[in-house]
């Protein structure tokens, strides 16, 4: 019985650590190979607090110390590791893992190679200690049983915390970052902060597991936090299903069961030669993992997206106004006006976005040589030009995805040169991408929700500190999201992962998503390319409504001259990175010389 | 050294046959079966001497089976996997062995493994024998008995031998594994060698199973020691250290403890000069099988043999006295008897868990260890 | 304390790591995976040499030749039997790394279980050597250094002067384009693993001659090899080799300047410092051509 209790206690502790790993790797998508370091920091933090710093403060202080030290470790790792969009994250964390054990062996504060002995166990005043257990009237519950109950309680608490986090606007945004961080930045969020915060939370949670381990085992030593511990956590996560909280929990239980089963199987049933048992256990373990990865690399339990139900009030309305799956552009529902948007300006008004002399080179290739542009509220400007003319590169500069080498650009008088994509988005500029870039493993409605600007719960602090306000915002955003989905004819696909939508539906979702952000300036990169001509009209209606109904400054890159003629108030012609002409659609499209340049390039490319 | 591969394969095969045989063979009716745990490890060094311990114990089991009478005691070995010498992993394995297999006796190692699980051993009432040389091991558990000499004794014996046989040695350096055991060895040897006037002039640590010891050796040699004490966990580091020292021009004395009592050292020509180690003797009168297994698997064979022999013998006595064969009774009996003479060694088991056991000093010659001097418990006490 | 012996021994150690770094770099550039599974190839090669020496009692040079044949075959075998399945499914880098690590663990423990954890030395006497700069380099160390340089030149020659080598570079530069012009990535990968295996074999043979064979010998060289790639970058094949020498020197200088206890901390701290200050590597761009998510 004591054996079973011990195994279950450790399983509950490891489950918490795997929850932390799930937040970092599964939810945040960070390739992390040093998880045992956070576990170790938690254990050492608790052990140092419990034996040296605050022995009188007891168990809660140990837990706090463990969580804090591990979270601090997460923050320290986050900065170097997440630079350059986390390309080196795996390598940094792997190096940290290799350093950690040598470091604690050499530091006096960690007890060197001996580790820290006599770490206090669970103690709650006079009514629970390791020697007496728990006395409730005539019932005596032994200390190991109490400890098991406490650890299971913590595991349940950890599950609840992670579940709430995943379901929150913050959790949704973390998943969006995992799917495509560039697109998240384009919607005004600082992805580095999001990643760092989830890393800190995941590390803190793992630190809690480490602290519980220290108090469970009463000892912390270097050999417990080596690479094999990280591999164990990783195996639990990958086998269970890294994108599923339930999977992470099941993975911890399954792997512990497998390891203990192997112990019994090898020792008592298979009768393998005595001195092979320890090694063969490792062999079975490694081979089983390769097998699981080969058969189901996403793990046993897949990610489960939250399901949203159309509110009954809106369901009735939807039934009346949207009779078919055809996008309901004929019934535009105005989105809430952008705070910065005033009344519709005429052409004599000051431009909302203006840029002059933008230039950008990549190595020896000049992508943009001299781009200048003015965008006005309520007006649609189309940029046309042959392939490689610098149209998308201009969008990339204006949206902060690339930094220009020279030139000026401003929104509402505020310069955007040198600002990040997220900062520019917050100034009121949003964009779509030529290759759509919806967040594939978020449902359609989650794509809308994640793009909404007004979400108090989309940051770790907001979500943790003001849950009520987060909830209120979420209700409002959900209502707005359903309205948008109806408007764009996607309400029937609200709960479908965006990656599973058809191309046209994803294009439509991209329009809905940018409208959800309610920007003052919209840059639409080939919004109708690849769209079935029969549906083209619907797309045009939506784009027109952005300017006409919502008074947004719209700029689109487009190759379809019919679209340009139908939509644009003003056309800018670019070639070889320069604006070489600008005028009304009739002026530009009617100019045979320009069209010859444009078509000549295309024919040359086809030839 | 190369010739040892075949016996290993043969041993694996025979182990397999034995294991299958032990499952298929029904026990004699009045035979008493006592499960005993023998630790197994995946860490380099311990993995190696775990095999030696098992081979030694296996010899006792085989002979017991061969002579199984109706009144005999049969040991049932249970592997106890302590992973990478990880105390937490050991805890699960100990619990499983205590609760599921109901082992009554255990032989294991690792200072931290034993210290951290001492209370578990006492609660389960298991007679634990430890080959950990850490001085604190027996303090953590009432039912734990050292079966190997502790670091202080290892160092004291080596220091005394150096003083007597190598009077020119005035200084020494230590190349130690940077783990709890190696550090304890470093500190104890500094004290014991200091007592006989030999001064520690350099100490350099290395990771377990190092790829290269040249940097550490170079630094130690800068202090110009007359001797170098090697304190790894085992696992091929002793030959590596000797070769690095000799190639870098060190002509002085190399010393080590039981870690040097393995076939890789026996077969190293470089170890034949100016080198000795302190380990366990297998005297002339010991069973031939122990001699042969020691040649193949090293000095821990005798310890495995003695462990199994002592447990069998004590159990036999308890049975004859009509007492329950439990771990607690085994240890009590052991400490009552104090002096136990096995076919290999004579031990004095002290009530505090420490043990005075014979040691011997060996050099290396002709692909084997060569006894230089035996030290009886009386001499050591 | 003279610095020179540490520099010389460090260079020798670094050049022996350089071979592993070179093999890792070749796979990383071409296939886009961090192949810790080369540690399994390392062990298979080492035990092949050992078995040939002990079971068949071949002379050492014959054993070396046998091991050099087995090494690329083992590497190609692992690719064909295991990695190909995952690469075909475009598995995430994380999954590939995990599979490779598991392969190492499995092979290491299979060998420990069946061949024992015992260390076997192939040469039991002092290895002939020469006094250089206040220290002594033995013949095996010098062989390792020469082999590293030969392997580097050989890989450069193969990649730039032979048709097969150029296809490897083409796949490394742009796999899709290479496929478009009819290059078989599968065949190219086989060649890549084969050459990487051969380089690992060239590293293993002298290493085991000097330091013996046991199931644990592969871990440190492969981890340090990976560290060399991070520090050096992948711009050219020379980059990880130079970085390996730098790391080897640091590994020894850490003992000279601090204490041997800090050897690993100093070495891997350099890795992190490089990632912080110059993430593309000290000697050029790091970007592996095919980055996986």
CSV table of C-alpha atoms in Angstrom, one decimal, chain A residues 1-4 6-7 10 101-102 105-106 112-118 147 213 216-224 226 228 256 260 263-264 266-279 281-282, chain B residues 12 15-16 19-20 23 36-43 47 50-51 54-55 76-89 91-93 95-96 99-101 112 115-117 120 178-181 183:
chain,number,residue,atom,x,y,z
A,1,UNK,CA,0.0,0.0,0.0
A,2,UNK,CA,2.8,2.4,0.9
A,3,UNK,CA,4.3,1.7,-2.5
A,4,UNK,CA,1.1,2.5,-4.3
A,6,UNK,CA,4.2,6.7,-3.0
A,7,UNK,CA,3.8,6.1,-6.7
A,10,UNK,CA,4.9,11.3,-7.1
A,101,UNK,CA,23.5,20.3,-12.5
A,102,UNK,CA,27.2,21.4,-12.6
A,105,UNK,CA,27.1,20.9,-7.6
A,106,UNK,CA,29.5,23.8,-7.3
A,112,UNK,CA,27.0,21.2,-3.4
A,113,UNK,CA,27.0,17.5,-4.4
A,114,UNK,CA,25.4,16.5,-1.1
A,115,UNK,CA,22.3,18.5,-1.9
A,116,UNK,CA,20.0,19.8,0.9
A,117,UNK,CA,19.0,17.3,3.6
A,118,UNK,CA,16.1,17.3,6.0
A,147,UNK,CA,0.4,13.8,1.7
A,213,UNK,CA,8.7,17.2,-4.5
A,216,UNK,CA,7.5,15.1,-0.2
A,217,UNK,CA,11.0,13.6,-0.4
A,218,UNK,CA,12.6,15.8,2.3
A,219,UNK,CA,15.8,16.0,0.2
A,220,UNK,CA,17.0,17.8,-2.9
A,221,UNK,CA,20.1,16.8,-4.7
A,222,UNK,CA,21.7,17.4,-8.1
A,223,UNK,CA,21.1,14.0,-9.7
A,224,UNK,CA,17.4,14.5,-9.5
A,226,UNK,CA,19.5,16.0,-14.9
A,228,UNK,CA,16.8,12.3,-18.0
A,256,UNK,CA,4.4,6.4,-14.4
A,260,UNK,CA,6.3,0.8,-12.6
A,263,UNK,CA,9.7,-2.7,-13.2
A,264,UNK,CA,7.3,-5.5,-12.2
A,266,UNK,CA,11.0,-7.2,-16.0
A,267,UNK,CA,11.6,-8.3,-12.4
A,268,UNK,CA,8.8,-10.8,-11.8
A,269,UNK,CA,7.3,-11.9,-15.1
A,270,UNK,CA,9.8,-11.8,-18.0
A,271,UNK,CA,12.6,-13.0,-15.8
A,272,UNK,CA,15.2,-11.2,-17.8
A,273,UNK,CA,18.8,-11.7,-16.5
A,274,UNK,CA,19.1,-9.9,-13.2
A,275,UNK,CA,21.8,-7.4,-14.1
A,276,UNK,CA,20.0,-6.3,-17.3
A,277,UNK,CA,16.8,-5.1,-15.6
A,278,UNK,CA,17.7,-1.5,-15.0
A,279,UNK,CA,19.1,-1.0,-18.5
A,281,UNK,CA,13.7,-0.6,-18.4
A,282,UNK,CA,15.3,2.3,-20.1
B,12,UNK,CA,24.4,-13.3,-19.6
B,15,UNK,CA,21.9,-15.7,-16.1
B,16,UNK,CA,19.0,-16.0,-18.5
B,19,UNK,CA,16.3,-16.8,-14.3
B,20,UNK,CA,14.0,-18.9,-16.4
B,23,UNK,CA,10.8,-19.4,-12.4
B,36,UNK,CA,16.6,-10.1,-0.9
B,37,UNK,CA,17.1,-7.0,-2.9
B,38,UNK,CA,20.3,-6.2,-4.9
B,39,UNK,CA,20.5,-2.7,-6.3
B,40,UNK,CA,21.0,-2.2,-10.0
B,41,UNK,CA,22.0,1.1,-11.6
B,42,UNK,CA,22.3,2.7,-15.0
B,43,UNK,CA,25.0,5.1,-13.8
B,47,UNK,CA,26.4,-0.3,-13.2
B,50,UNK,CA,26.3,-3.9,-9.5
B,51,UNK,CA,27.0,-6.7,-11.9
B,54,UNK,CA,25.1,-9.9,-8.4
B,55,UNK,CA,27.6,-12.4,-9.7
B,76,UNK,CA,15.2,-15.1,-4.0
B,77,UNK,CA,17.0,-12.1,-5.5
B,78,UNK,CA,15.0,-9.0,-6.5
B,79,UNK,CA,16.6,-6.3,-8.6
B,80,UNK,CA,16.2,-2.9,-7.2
B,81,UNK,CA,16.7,-0.3,-9.9
B,82,UNK,CA,18.0,3.0,-8.5
B,83,UNK,CA,18.4,4.6,-12.0
B,84,UNK,CA,21.2,7.1,-12.2
B,85,UNK,CA,22.0,6.7,-8.5
B,86,UNK,CA,18.9,8.9,-8.0
B,87,UNK,CA,17.6,8.9,-4.4
B,88,UNK,CA,14.0,9.6,-5.6
B,89,UNK,CA,14.1,6.8,-8.1
B,91,UNK,CA,12.7,5.4,-3.1
B,92,UNK,CA,10.1,4.1,-5.6
B,93,UNK,CA,12.2,1.0,-6.1
B,95,UNK,CA,9.1,0.8,-1.8
B,96,UNK,CA,8.2,-1.7,-4.5
B,99,UNK,CA,5.9,-3.8,-0.3
B,100,UNK,CA,5.5,-6.0,-3.4
B,101,UNK,CA,8.4,-8.4,-3.2
B,112,UNK,CA,22.6,10.0,-1.0
B,115,UNK,CA,21.0,8.5,3.5
B,116,UNK,CA,17.8,9.8,2.0
B,117,UNK,CA,16.0,6.5,2.2
B,120,UNK,CA,12.2,4.1,4.7
B,178,UNK,CA,32.8,15.9,-8.3
B,179,UNK,CA,30.0,14.1,-6.4
B,180,UNK,CA,29.3,13.7,-2.8
B,181,UNK,CA,31.4,10.5,-2.5
B,183,UNK,CA,34.4,15.1,-2.2
